[in-house]
C-alpha positions as MATLAB code, in Angstrom:
seq = 'XXXXXXXXXXXXXXXXXXXXXXXXXXXXXXXXXXXXXXXXXXXXXXXXXXXXXXXXXXXXXXXXXXXXXXXXXXXXXXXXXXXXXXXXXXXXXXXXXXXXXXXXXXXXXXXXXXXXXXXXXXXXXXXXXXXXXXXXXXXXXXXXXXXXXXXXXXXXXXXXXXXXXXXXXXXXXXXXXXXXXXXXXXXXX';
ca = [
      35.331  110.502  -58.842;
      35.141  112.303  -55.502;
      34.143  111.220  -52.019;
      31.984  112.681  -49.324;
      31.418  111.553  -45.785;
      27.861  110.476  -45.018;
      26.963  111.029  -41.378;
      23.982  109.163  -39.907;
      21.779  111.696  -38.115;
      18.513  109.799  -37.655;
      17.693  106.092  -37.442;
      14.070  105.157  -36.862;
      11.678  102.244  -37.426;
       9.084  104.860  -38.480;
       9.335  105.465  -42.239;
       6.968  108.446  -41.944;
       9.372  110.097  -39.477;
      12.349  109.419  -41.776;
      10.498  110.896  -44.779;
       9.484  113.947  -42.733;
      13.163  114.477  -41.852;
      14.133  114.156  -45.525;
      11.487  116.716  -46.536;
      12.748  119.136  -43.866;
      16.338  118.745  -45.048;
      15.293  119.224  -48.679;
      13.587  122.464  -47.625;
      16.846  123.605  -45.981;
      19.070  122.642  -48.927;
      19.583  124.665  -52.060;
      18.087  122.824  -55.036;
      17.796  124.244  -58.538;
      14.848  123.474  -60.770;
      13.134  120.213  -59.826;
      16.168  118.419  -58.426;
      17.247  114.833  -58.941;
      17.570  111.640  -56.950;
      19.426  108.371  -57.464;
      17.780  105.041  -56.606;
      19.393  101.790  -55.498;
      17.771   98.617  -54.222;
      18.052   94.876  -53.892;
      14.874   93.254  -55.162;
      14.100   89.651  -54.316;
      10.426   89.162  -55.189;
       8.334   89.518  -58.347;
       5.786   91.600  -56.400;
       8.325   94.255  -55.410;
       9.831   94.171  -58.900;
       6.388   94.864  -60.391;
       5.716   97.700  -57.933;
       9.126   99.325  -58.562;
       8.648   98.837  -62.316;
       5.424  100.853  -62.116;
       7.370  103.785  -60.658;
      10.500  103.416  -62.823;
       9.515  101.491  -65.975;
      12.984  101.632  -67.566;
      14.905  100.069  -64.683;
      18.645   99.634  -64.915;
      19.420   96.360  -63.142;
      21.652   93.317  -63.003;
      21.458   89.941  -61.290;
      23.051   89.803  -57.841;
      24.908   86.733  -59.087;
      26.573   88.986  -61.709;
      25.722   90.543  -65.062;
      26.488   87.265  -66.849;
      23.393   85.905  -65.056;
      21.167   88.690  -66.378;
      20.916   92.434  -66.845;
      18.810   95.178  -68.363;
      21.606   95.842  -70.867;
      21.347   92.270  -72.176;
      17.575   92.590  -72.517;
      16.954   89.802  -70.004;
      13.678   89.324  -68.146;
      14.362   90.528  -64.571;
      11.768   88.190  -63.058;
      13.888   85.243  -64.251;
      17.032   86.747  -62.710;
      15.882   87.521  -59.160;
      17.397   88.599  -56.868;
      18.546   91.713  -58.712;
      20.248   95.010  -57.878;
      18.659   98.176  -59.223;
      20.703  101.326  -59.816;
      19.015  104.288  -61.481;
      20.551  107.763  -61.611;
      19.146  111.240  -62.150;
      15.469  110.551  -61.537;
      12.967  113.332  -60.765;
      12.590  114.076  -57.054;
       8.857  113.419  -57.189;
       9.563  109.719  -57.891;
      11.516  109.276  -54.632;
       8.607  108.619  -52.285;
       6.724  106.334  -54.726;
       9.975  104.376  -55.226;
      10.397  104.033  -51.455;
       6.773  102.897  -51.049;
       7.214  100.320  -53.829;
      10.175   98.743  -51.995;
       7.969   97.446  -49.199;
      10.395   95.629  -46.865;
      13.244   95.368  -49.391;
      16.412   97.385  -48.645;
      17.101  100.412  -50.798;
      18.617  103.851  -50.906;
      17.552  107.186  -52.317;
      20.309  109.781  -52.652;
      19.157  113.333  -53.209;
      21.497  115.545  -55.258;
      21.638  119.033  -53.755;
      23.148  122.210  -55.140;
      24.448  123.171  -51.689;
      23.978  123.132  -47.974;
      23.409  126.856  -47.464;
      25.376  129.162  -45.224;
      23.910  129.585  -41.747;
      25.696  132.702  -40.482;
      23.995  132.683  -37.066;
      25.454  129.197  -36.484;
      28.837  130.115  -37.981;
      28.357  127.771  -40.946;
      29.569  128.578  -44.458;
      28.125  127.153  -47.635;
      28.891  123.519  -48.577;
      29.164  123.251  -52.353;
      27.326  120.840  -54.620;
      30.431  118.675  -54.844;
      29.792  117.480  -51.280;
      26.126  118.324  -50.613;
      23.943  115.215  -50.668;
      21.259  113.649  -48.555;
      20.625  109.895  -48.426;
      17.776  107.876  -47.003;
      18.575  104.205  -46.427;
      15.293  102.286  -46.325;
      15.160   98.966  -44.475;
      18.904   99.305  -44.065;
      21.283  101.246  -41.850;
      24.018  101.799  -44.408;
      24.488  103.334  -47.843;
      25.104  100.041  -49.632;
      22.353   97.852  -48.130;
      24.913   95.633  -46.401;
      23.074   96.001  -43.068;
      19.398   95.186  -43.792;
      17.217   96.124  -40.856;
      13.687   97.024  -39.874;
      14.554  100.686  -39.620;
      15.567  103.576  -41.845;
      18.544  105.937  -41.631;
      18.934  109.525  -42.813;
      22.512  110.453  -43.778;
      23.814  113.933  -44.576;
      26.880  114.221  -46.795;
      29.577  116.810  -46.200;
      33.259  117.238  -47.055;
      35.582  115.396  -44.660;
      33.936  115.588  -41.279;
      36.595  117.386  -39.219;
      35.599  121.005  -39.822;
      32.066  120.050  -40.828;
      30.920  118.412  -37.603;
      29.007  121.591  -36.594;
      27.096  121.387  -39.922;
      26.172  117.756  -39.273;
      25.024  118.567  -35.750;
      23.016  121.573  -36.965;
      21.253  119.446  -39.618;
      20.567  116.708  -37.056;
      19.053  119.273  -34.685;
      16.865  120.600  -37.526;
      15.123  117.206  -37.808;
      15.094  116.192  -34.151;
      17.882  113.687  -34.695;
      21.422  113.453  -33.445;
      24.743  112.588  -34.980;
      25.351  108.988  -33.992;
      29.075  109.015  -34.719;
      28.462  106.619  -37.611;
      30.100  107.874  -40.816;
      30.501  106.118  -44.164;
      32.632  107.120  -47.104;
      30.442  107.679  -50.129;
      31.714  107.575  -53.696;
      30.049  110.310  -55.756;
];
């Protein structure tokens, strides 16, 4: 397993603004075929569970109290195990925005798997390989792991260790009208 550093470049209470930034960054990134996204969330209510289940009918989940209290693998009914944590990998990109909408006010994360951050010769930036090129939107949370629930949303760009890659982070932040906040989290990939 490898790590990347996820730099927060935009935090906003406006989900539309956060999604616009994500779309812009996806347009900048190199993505083969249709691309993939990974979904995570904490779900506390039957209403949100039903809405998310409409988007991703085969949810992978487990009870927040632990798998011994319920999980998809055990065939348990998730409504009887709330609150639950959802973790679904390699979903089509077109499910990302419906998943986010289904979350309502619940915290969640969508991580977009990119093939690369492209070279930007005029800015002196080389290519960042797929190993480190990711984009994450934290919804109703400021962090990657939903430990800081909030009323706003944060866009994170992933790069190799920040040192030499700070110009890349700043360039991506500028591209979406954001700014690097100095907040960086280690992300296990």
